PDB file of C-alpha atoms and ligand atoms in Angstrom:
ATOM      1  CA  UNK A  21      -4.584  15.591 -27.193  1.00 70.00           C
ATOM      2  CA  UNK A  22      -4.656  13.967 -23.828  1.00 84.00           C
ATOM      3  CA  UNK A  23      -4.735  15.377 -20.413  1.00 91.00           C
ATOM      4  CA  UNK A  24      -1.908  14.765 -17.488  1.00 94.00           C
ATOM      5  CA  UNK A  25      -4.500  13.336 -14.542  1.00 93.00           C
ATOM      6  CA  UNK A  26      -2.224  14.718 -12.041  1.00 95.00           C
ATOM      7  CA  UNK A  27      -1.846  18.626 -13.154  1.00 95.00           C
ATOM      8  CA  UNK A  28      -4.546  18.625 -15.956  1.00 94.00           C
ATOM      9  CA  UNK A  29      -2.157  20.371 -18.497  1.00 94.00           C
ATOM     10  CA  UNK A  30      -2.372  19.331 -22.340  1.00 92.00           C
ATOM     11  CA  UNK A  31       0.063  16.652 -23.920  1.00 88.00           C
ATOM     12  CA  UNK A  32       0.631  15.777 -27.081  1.00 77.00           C
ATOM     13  CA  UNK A  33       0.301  12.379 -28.520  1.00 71.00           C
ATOM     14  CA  UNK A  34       3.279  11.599 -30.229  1.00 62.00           C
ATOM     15  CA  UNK A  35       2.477   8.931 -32.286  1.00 56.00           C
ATOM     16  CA  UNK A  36       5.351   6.809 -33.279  1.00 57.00           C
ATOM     17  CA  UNK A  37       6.939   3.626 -32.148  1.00 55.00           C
ATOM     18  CA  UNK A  38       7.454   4.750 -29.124  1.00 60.00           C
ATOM     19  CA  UNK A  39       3.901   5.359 -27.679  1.00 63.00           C
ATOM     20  CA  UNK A  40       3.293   1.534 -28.058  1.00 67.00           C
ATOM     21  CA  UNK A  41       6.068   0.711 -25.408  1.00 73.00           C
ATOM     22  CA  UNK A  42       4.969   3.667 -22.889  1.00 79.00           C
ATOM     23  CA  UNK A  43       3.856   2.399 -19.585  1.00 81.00           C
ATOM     24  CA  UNK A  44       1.171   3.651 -17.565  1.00 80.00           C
ATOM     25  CA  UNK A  45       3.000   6.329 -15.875  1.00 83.00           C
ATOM     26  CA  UNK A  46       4.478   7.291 -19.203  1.00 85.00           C
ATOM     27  CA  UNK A  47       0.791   7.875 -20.949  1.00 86.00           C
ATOM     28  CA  UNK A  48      -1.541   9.080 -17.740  1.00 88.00           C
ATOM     29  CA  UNK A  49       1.116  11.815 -16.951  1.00 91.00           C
ATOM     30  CA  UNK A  50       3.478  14.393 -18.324  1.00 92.00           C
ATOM     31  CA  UNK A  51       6.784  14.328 -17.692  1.00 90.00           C
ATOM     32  CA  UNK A  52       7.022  16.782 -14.600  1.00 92.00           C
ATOM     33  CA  UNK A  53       4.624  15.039 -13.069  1.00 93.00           C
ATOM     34  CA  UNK A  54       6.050  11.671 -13.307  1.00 91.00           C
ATOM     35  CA  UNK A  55       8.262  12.474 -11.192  1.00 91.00           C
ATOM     36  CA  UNK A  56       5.977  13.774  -8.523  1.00 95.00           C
ATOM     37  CA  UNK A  57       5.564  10.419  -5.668  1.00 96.00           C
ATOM     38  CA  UNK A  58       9.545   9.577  -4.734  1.00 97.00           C
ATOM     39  CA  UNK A  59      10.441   5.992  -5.012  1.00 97.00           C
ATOM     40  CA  UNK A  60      12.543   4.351  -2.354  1.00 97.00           C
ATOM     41  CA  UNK A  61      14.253   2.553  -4.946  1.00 94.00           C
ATOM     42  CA  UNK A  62      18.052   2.186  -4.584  1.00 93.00           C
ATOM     43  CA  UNK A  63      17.776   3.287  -0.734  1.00 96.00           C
ATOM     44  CA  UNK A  64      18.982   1.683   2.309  1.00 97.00           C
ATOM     45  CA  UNK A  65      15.782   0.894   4.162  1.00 97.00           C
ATOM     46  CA  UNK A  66      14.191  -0.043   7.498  1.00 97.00           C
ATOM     47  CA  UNK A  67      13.448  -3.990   7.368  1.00 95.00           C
ATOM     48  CA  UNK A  68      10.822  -3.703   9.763  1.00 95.00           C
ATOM     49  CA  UNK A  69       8.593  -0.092   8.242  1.00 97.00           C
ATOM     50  CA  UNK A  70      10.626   0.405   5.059  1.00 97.00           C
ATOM     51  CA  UNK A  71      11.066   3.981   5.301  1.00 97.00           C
ATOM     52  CA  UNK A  72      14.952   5.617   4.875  1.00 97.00           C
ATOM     53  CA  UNK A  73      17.459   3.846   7.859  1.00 97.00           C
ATOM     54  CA  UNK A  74      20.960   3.805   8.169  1.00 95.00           C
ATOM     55  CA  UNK A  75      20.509   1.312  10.878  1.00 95.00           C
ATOM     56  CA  UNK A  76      18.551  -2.099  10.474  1.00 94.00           C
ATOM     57  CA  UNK A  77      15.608  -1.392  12.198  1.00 94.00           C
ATOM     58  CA  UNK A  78      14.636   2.513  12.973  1.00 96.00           C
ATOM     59  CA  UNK A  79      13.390   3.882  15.835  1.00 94.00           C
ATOM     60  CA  UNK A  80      10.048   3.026  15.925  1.00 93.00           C
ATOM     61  CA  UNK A  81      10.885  -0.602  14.519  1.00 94.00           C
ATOM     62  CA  UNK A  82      13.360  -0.635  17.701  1.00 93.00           C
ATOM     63  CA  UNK A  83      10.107  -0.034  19.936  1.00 90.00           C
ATOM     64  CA  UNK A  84       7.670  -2.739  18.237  1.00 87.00           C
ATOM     65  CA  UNK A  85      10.726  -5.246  18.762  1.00 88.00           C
ATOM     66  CA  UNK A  86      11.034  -4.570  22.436  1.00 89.00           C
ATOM     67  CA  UNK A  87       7.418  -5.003  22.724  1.00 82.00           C
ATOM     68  CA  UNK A  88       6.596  -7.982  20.564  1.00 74.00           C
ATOM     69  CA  UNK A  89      10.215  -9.622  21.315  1.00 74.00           C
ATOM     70  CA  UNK A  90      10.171 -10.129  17.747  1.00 76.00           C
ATOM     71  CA  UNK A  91       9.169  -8.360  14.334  1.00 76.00           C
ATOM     72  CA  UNK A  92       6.138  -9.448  12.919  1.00 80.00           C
ATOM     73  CA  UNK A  93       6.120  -7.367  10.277  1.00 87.00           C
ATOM     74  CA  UNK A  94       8.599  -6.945   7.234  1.00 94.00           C
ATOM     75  CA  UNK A  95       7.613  -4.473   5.333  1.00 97.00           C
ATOM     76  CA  UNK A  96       8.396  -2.542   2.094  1.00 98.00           C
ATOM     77  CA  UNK A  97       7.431   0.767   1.307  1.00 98.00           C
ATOM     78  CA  UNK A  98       7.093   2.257  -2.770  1.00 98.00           C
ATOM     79  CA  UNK A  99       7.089   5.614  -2.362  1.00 98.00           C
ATOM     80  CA  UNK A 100       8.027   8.287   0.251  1.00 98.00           C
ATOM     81  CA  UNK A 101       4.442   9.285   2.387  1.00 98.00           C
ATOM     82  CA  UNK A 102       5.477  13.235   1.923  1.00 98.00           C
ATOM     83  CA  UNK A 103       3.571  16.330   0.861  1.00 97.00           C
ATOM     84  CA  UNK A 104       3.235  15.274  -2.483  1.00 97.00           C
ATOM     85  CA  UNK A 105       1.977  11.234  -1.640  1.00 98.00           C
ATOM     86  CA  UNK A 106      -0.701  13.545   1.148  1.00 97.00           C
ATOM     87  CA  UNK A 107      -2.104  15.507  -1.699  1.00 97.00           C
ATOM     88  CA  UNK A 108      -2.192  12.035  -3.877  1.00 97.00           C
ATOM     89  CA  UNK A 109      -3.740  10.530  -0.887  1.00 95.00           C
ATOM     90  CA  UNK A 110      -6.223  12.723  -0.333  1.00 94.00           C
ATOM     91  CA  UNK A 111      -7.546  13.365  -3.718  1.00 95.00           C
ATOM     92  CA  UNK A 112      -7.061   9.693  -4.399  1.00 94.00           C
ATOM     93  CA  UNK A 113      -8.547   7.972  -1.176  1.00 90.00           C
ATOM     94  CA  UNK A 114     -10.987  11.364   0.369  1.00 87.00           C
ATOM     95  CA  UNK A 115     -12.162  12.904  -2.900  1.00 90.00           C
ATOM     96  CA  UNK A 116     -12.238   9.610  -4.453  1.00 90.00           C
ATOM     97  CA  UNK A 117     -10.668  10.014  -7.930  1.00 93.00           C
ATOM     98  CA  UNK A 118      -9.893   6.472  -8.312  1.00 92.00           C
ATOM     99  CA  UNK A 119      -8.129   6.645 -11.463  1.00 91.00           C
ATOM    100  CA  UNK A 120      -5.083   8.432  -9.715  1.00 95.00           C
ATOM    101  CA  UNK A 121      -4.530   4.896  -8.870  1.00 95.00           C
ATOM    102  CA  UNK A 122      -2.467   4.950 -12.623  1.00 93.00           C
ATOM    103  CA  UNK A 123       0.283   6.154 -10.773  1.00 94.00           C
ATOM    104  CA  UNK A 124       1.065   3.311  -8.739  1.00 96.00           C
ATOM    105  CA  UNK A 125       0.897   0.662 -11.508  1.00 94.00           C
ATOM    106  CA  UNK A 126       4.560   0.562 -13.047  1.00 93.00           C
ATOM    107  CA  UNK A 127       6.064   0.224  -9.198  1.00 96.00           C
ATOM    108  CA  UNK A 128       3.617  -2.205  -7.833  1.00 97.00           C
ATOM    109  CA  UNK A 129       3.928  -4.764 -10.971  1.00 96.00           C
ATOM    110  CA  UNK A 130       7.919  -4.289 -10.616  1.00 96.00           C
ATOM    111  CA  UNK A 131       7.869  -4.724  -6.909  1.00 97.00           C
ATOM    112  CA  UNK A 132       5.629  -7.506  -6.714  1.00 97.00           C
ATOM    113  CA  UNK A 133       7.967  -9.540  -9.554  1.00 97.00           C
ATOM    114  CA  UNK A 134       9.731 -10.594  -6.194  1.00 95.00           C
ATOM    115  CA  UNK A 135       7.600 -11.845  -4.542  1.00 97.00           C
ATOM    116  CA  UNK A 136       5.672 -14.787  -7.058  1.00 96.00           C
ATOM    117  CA  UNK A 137       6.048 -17.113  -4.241  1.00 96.00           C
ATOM    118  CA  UNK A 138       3.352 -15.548  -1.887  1.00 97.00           C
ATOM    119  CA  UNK A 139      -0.267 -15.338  -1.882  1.00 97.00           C
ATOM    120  CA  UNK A 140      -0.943 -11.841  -2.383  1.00 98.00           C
ATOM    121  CA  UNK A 141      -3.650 -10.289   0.277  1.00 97.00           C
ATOM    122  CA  UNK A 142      -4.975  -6.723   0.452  1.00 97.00           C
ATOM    123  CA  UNK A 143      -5.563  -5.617   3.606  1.00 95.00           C
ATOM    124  CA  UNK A 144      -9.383  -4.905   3.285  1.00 90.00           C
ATOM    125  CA  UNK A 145     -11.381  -1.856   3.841  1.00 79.00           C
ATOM    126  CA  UNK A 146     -13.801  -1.456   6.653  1.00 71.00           C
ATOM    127  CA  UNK A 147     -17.470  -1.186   5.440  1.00 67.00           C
ATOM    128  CA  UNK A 148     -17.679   2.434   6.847  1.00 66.00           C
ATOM    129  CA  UNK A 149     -15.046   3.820   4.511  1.00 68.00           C
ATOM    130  CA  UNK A 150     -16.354   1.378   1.353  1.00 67.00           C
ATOM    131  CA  UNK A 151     -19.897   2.900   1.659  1.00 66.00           C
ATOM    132  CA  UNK A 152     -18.013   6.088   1.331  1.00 71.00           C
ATOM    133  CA  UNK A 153     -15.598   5.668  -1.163  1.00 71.00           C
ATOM    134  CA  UNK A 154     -17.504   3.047  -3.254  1.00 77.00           C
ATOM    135  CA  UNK A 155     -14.137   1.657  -4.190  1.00 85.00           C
ATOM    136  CA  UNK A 156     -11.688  -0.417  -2.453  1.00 90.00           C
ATOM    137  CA  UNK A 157      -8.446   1.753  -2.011  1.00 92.00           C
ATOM    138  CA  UNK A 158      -5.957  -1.149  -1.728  1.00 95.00           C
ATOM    139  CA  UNK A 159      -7.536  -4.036  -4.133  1.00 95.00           C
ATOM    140  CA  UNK A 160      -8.277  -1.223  -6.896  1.00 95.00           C
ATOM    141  CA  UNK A 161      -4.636  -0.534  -8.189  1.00 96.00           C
ATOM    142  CA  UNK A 162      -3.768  -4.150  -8.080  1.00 97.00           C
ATOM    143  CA  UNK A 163      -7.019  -4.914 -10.140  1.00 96.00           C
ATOM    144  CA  UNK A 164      -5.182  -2.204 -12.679  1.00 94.00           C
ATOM    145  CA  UNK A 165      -2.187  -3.490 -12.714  1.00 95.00           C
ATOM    146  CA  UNK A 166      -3.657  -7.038 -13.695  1.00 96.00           C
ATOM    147  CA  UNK A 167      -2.222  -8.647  -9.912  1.00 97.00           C
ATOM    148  CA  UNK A 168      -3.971 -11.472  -8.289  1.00 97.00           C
ATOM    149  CA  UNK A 169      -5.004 -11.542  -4.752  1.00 97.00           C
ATOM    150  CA  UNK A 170      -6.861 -13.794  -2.579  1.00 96.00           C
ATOM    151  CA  UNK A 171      -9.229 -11.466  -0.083  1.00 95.00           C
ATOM    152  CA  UNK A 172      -8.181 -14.035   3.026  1.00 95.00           C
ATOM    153  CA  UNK A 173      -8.804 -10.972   5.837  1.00 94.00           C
ATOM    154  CA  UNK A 174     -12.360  -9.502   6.886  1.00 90.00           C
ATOM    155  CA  UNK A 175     -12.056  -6.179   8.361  1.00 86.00           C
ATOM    156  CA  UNK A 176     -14.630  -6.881  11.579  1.00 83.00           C
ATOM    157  CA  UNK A 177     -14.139  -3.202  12.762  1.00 73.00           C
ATOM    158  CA  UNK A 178     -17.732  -1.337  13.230  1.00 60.00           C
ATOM    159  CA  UNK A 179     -18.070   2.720  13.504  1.00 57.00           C
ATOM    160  CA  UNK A 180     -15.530   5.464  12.829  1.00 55.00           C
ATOM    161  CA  UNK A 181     -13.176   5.161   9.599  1.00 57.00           C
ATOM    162  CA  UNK A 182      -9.277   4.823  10.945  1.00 58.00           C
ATOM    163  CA  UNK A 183      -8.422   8.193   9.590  1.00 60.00           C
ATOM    164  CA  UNK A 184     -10.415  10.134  12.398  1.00 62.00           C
ATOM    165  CA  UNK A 185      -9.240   7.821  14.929  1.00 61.00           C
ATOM    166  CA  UNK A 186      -6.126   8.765  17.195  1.00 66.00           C
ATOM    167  CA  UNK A 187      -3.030   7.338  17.202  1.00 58.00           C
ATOM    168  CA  UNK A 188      -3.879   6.105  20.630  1.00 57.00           C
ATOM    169  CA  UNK A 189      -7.282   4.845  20.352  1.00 61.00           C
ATOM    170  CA  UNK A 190      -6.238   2.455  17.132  1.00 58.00           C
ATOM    171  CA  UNK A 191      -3.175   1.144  19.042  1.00 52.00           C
ATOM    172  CA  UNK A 192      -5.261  -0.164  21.767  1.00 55.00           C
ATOM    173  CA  UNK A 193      -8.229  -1.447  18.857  1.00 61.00           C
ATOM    174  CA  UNK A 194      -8.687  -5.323  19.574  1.00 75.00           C
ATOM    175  CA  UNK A 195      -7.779  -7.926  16.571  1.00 83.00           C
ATOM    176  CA  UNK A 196      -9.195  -5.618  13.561  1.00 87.00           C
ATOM    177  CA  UNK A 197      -9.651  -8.807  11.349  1.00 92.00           C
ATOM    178  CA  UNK A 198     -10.800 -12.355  11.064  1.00 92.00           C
ATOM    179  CA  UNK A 199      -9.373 -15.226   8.625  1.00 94.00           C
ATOM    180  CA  UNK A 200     -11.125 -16.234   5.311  1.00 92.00           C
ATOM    181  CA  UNK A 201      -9.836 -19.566   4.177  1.00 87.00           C
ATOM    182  CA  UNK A 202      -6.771 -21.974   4.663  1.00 88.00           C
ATOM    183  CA  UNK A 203      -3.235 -20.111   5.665  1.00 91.00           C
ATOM    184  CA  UNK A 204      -1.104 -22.935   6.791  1.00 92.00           C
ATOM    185  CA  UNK A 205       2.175 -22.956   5.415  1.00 93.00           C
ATOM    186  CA  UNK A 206       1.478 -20.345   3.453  1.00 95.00           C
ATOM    187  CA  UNK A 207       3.810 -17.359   2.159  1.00 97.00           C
ATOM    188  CA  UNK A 208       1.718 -14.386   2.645  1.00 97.00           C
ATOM    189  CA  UNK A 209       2.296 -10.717   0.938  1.00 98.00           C
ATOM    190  CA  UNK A 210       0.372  -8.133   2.959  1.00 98.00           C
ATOM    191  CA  UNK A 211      -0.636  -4.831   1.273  1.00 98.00           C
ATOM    192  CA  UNK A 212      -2.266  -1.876   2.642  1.00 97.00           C
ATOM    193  CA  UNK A 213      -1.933   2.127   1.001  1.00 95.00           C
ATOM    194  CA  UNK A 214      -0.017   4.155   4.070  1.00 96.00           C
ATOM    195  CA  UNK A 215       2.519   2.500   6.648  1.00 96.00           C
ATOM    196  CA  UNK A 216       1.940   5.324   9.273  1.00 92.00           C
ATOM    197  CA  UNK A 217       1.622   3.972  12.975  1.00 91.00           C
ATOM    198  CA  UNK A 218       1.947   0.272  11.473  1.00 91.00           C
ATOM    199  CA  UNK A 219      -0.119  -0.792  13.944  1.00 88.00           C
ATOM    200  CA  UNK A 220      -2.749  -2.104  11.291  1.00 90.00           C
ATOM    201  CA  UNK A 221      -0.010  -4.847   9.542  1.00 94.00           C
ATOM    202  CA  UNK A 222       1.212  -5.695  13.049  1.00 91.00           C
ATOM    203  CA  UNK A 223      -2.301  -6.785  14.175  1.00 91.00           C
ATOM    204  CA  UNK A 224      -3.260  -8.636  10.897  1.00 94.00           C
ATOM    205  CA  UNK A 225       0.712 -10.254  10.602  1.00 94.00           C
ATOM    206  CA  UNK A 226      -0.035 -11.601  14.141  1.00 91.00           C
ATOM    207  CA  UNK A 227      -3.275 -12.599  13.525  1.00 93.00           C
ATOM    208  CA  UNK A 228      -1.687 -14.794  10.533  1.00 95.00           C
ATOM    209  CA  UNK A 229       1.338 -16.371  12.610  1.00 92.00           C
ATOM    210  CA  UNK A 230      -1.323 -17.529  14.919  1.00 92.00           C
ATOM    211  CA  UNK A 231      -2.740 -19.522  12.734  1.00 94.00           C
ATOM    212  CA  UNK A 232       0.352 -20.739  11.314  1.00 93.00           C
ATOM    213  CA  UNK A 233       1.599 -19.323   8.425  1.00 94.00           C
ATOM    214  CA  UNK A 234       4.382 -19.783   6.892  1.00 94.00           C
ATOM    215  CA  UNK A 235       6.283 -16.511   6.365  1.00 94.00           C
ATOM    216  CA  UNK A 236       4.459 -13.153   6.226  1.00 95.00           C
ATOM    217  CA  UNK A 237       5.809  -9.741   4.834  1.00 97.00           C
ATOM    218  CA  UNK A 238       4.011  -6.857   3.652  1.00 98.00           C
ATOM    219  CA  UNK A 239       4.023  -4.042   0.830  1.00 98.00           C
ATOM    220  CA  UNK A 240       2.449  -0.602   1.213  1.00 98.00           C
ATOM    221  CA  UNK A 241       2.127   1.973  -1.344  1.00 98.00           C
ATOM    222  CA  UNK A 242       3.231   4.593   1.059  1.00 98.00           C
ATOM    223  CA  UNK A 243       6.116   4.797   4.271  1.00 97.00           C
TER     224      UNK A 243
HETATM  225 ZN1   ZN B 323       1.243  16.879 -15.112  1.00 77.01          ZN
HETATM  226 ZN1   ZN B 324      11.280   0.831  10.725  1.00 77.01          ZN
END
């Protein structure tokens, strides 16, 4: 007998054939609760924020092209950031129970399939919120689901953890990060947990075109 991680009830093990081809969702959860974070797969999607559009860009997107004259960022978004992904986030990211991270694995291994021609780089995690978490939100699911990733960004941000700043105050935050290594020419896949202001993946996609990178697009866990 095995636990679901998300609700804690009992399940069975079955063992037969089968249990040998169940993925990670399949065998950390039971089957209500694989259901719980909503994929955005088979939607028509924003190509700037990847959350749900009808139109190319949304709203917001509209507003970062007016003010950058072009998109730096191109992202795509696994799962919808609703009630359900807040309660995952916070017990995931503020209580700390890393293994939640199970969840992600089947969509970030499928989603990244598409993108084997970029250097994959987590956006990293300021040293006030690592000496608090003691894990690295981002890197840690693509460590589970067996990904590599260069860490190419330093997070040079000092004091408060982005969570208990405003909306205003981190829009107006100077360049957040500094370069590690080469990036010329490079194909670069950003990924960071939440798309919420995307104010974060602007600053570090600009930072990279700068110093002249090749193409840059991101994935986040959440939109
Ligand atoms: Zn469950
Ligand atoms: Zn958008």
């Amino acid at each position: 007998m095995s636990n679901c991680m998300w609700c804690g009830c009992d399940m069975p093990d079955k063992f037969t054939m089968m249990s040998f081809f169940r993925t990670p969702k399949e065998e950390h959860l039971c089957h209500n609760c694989q259901q719980l974070l909503a994929s955005y797969k088979g939607e028509l999607c924003c190509k700037g924020c990847g959350r749900t559009s009808t139109k190319e860009y949304c709203l917001d997107c509209q507003k970062w092209l007016e003010k950058d004259g072009q998109l730096v960022v191109c992202n795509q978004a696994l799962f919808h950031y609703d009630e359900a992904a807040k309660d995952w986030m916070s017990r995931y990211k503020f209580q700390g129970d890393c293994l939640l991270a199970w969840m992600l694995i089947d969509a970030i291994k499928i989603c990244l399939k598409d993108y084997q021609a970029y250097k994959i780089v987590p956006i990293p995690s300021s040293k006030a919120s690592l000496v608090k978490r003691q894990f690295k939100a981002v890197e840690y699911p693509l460590q589970l689901a067996g990904i590599h990733y260069e860490n190419l960004l330093q997070d040079v941000r000092i004091g408060k953890k982005q969570s208990e700043k405003t909306r205003q105050e981190r829009l107006l935050l100077e360049q957040p990060f500094k370069i590690l290594g080469n990036i010329t020419n490079k194909n670069i896949l950003l990924i960071d947990d939440v798309y919420t202001t995307g104010s974060t993946l602007h600053r570090a996609a600009e930072l990279l075109k700068e110093n002249n990178v090749q193409c840059v697009k991101s994935v986040t866990f959440f939109r």
